PDB file of C-alpha atoms in Angstrom:
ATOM      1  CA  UNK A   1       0.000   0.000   0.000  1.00 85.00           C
ATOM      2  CA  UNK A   2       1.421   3.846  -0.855  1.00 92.00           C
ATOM      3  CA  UNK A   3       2.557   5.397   2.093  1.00 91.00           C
ATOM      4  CA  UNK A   4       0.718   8.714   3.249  1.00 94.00           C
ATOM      5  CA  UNK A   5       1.990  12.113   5.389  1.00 93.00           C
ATOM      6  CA  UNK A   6       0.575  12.077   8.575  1.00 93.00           C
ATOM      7  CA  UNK A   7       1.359  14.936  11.064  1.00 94.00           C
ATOM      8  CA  UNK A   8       2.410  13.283  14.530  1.00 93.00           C
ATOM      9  CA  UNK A   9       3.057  15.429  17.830  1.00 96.00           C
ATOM     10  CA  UNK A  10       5.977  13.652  19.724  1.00 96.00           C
ATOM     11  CA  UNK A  11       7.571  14.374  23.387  1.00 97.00           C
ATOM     12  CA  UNK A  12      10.837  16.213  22.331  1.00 97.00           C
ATOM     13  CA  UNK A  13      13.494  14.611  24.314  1.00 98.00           C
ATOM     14  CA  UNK A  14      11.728  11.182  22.405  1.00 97.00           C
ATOM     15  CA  UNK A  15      11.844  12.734  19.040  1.00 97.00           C
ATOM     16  CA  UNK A  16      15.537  14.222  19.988  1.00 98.00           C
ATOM     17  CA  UNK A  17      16.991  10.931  21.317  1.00 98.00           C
ATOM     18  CA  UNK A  18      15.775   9.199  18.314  1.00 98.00           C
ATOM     19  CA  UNK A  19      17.304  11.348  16.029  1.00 97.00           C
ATOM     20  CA  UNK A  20      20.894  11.108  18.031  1.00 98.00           C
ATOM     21  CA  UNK A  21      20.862   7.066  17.423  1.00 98.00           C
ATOM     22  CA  UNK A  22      19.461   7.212  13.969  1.00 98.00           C
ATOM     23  CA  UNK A  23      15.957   5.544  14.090  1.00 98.00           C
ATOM     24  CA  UNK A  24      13.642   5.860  11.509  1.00 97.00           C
ATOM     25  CA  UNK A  25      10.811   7.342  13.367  1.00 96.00           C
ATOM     26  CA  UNK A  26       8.211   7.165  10.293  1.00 95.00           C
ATOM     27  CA  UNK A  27       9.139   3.246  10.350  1.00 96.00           C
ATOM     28  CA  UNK A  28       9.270   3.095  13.986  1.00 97.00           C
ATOM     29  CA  UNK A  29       5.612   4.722  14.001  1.00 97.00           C
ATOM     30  CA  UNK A  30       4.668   2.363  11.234  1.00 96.00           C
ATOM     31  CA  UNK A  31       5.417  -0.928  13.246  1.00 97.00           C
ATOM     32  CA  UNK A  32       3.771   0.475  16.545  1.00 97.00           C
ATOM     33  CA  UNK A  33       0.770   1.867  15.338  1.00 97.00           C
ATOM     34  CA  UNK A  34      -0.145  -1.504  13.117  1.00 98.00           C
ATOM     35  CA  UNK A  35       0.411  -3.230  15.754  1.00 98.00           C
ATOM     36  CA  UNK A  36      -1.655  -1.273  17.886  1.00 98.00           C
ATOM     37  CA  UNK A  37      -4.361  -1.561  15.593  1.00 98.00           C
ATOM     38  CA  UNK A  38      -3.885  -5.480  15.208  1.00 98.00           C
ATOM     39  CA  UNK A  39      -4.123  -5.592  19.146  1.00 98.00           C
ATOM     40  CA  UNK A  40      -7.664  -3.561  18.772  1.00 98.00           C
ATOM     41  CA  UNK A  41      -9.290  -5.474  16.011  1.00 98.00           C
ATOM     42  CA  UNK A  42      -8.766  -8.360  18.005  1.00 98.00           C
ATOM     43  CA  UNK A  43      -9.947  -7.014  21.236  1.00 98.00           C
ATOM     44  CA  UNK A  44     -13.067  -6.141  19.029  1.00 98.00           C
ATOM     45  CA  UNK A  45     -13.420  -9.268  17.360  1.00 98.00           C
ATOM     46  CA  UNK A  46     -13.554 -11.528  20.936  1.00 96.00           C
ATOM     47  CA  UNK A  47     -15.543  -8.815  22.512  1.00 97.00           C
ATOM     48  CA  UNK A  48     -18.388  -9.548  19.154  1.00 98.00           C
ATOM     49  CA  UNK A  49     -17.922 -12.872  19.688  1.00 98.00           C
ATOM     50  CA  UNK A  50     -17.525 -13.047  23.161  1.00 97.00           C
ATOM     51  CA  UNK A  51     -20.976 -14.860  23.723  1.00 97.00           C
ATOM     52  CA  UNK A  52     -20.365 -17.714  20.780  1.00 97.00           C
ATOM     53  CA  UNK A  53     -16.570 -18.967  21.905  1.00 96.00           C
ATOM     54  CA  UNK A  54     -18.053 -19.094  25.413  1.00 97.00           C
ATOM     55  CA  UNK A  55     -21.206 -21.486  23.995  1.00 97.00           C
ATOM     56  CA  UNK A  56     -19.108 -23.080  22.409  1.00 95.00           C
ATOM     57  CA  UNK A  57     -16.562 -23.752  25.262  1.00 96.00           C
ATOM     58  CA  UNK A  58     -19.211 -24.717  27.693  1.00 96.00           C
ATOM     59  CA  UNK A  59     -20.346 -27.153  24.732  1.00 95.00           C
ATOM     60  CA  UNK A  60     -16.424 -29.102  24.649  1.00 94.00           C
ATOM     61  CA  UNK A  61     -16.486 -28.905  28.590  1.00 95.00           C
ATOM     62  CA  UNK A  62     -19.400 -30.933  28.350  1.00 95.00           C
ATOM     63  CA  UNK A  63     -19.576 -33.251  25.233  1.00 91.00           C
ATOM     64  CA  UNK A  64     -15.993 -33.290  24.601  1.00 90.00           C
ATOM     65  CA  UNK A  65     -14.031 -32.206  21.343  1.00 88.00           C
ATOM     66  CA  UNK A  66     -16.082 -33.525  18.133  1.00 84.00           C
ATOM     67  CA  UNK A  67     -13.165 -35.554  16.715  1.00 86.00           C
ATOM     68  CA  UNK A  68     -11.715 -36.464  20.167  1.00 83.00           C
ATOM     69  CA  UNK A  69     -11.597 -40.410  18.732  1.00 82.00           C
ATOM     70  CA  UNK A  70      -9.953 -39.595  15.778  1.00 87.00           C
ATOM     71  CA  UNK A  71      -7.031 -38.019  17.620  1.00 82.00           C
ATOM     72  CA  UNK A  72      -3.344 -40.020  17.494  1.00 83.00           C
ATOM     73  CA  UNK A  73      -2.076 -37.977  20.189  1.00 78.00           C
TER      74      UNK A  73
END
């Protein structure tokens, strides 16, 4: 995907230490920020389907995994 010019506010002595050792910041923002947005969708996505994977973990507490005798280990 093209990269886009965001504006980003940063604590100085952060932006100024960075600098000194030669980080890519833009990269360094890159990384965090998608991960911080992979962390969030995933939040979301158990939160939506919170109520289903608990169903269906009460359901394998009782009955047992479907395949369970199919299983060589």
């Amino acid at each position: 995907m093209a990269r886009v010019k965001v504006n980003l506010t940063l604590n100085g002595d952060v932006a100024e230490n960075a600098r000194a050792l030669g980080l890519n910041m833009s990269r360094l923002a890159d990384a965090a920020i998608a991960e911080a947005v992979k962390i969030e969708r995933n939040r979301l996505w158990r939160a939506e389907n919170g109520a289903a994977i608990a169903i269906y973990a009460e359901e394998v507490a009782k009955e047992g995994l479907a395949l369970t005798r199919f299983r060589s280990f």
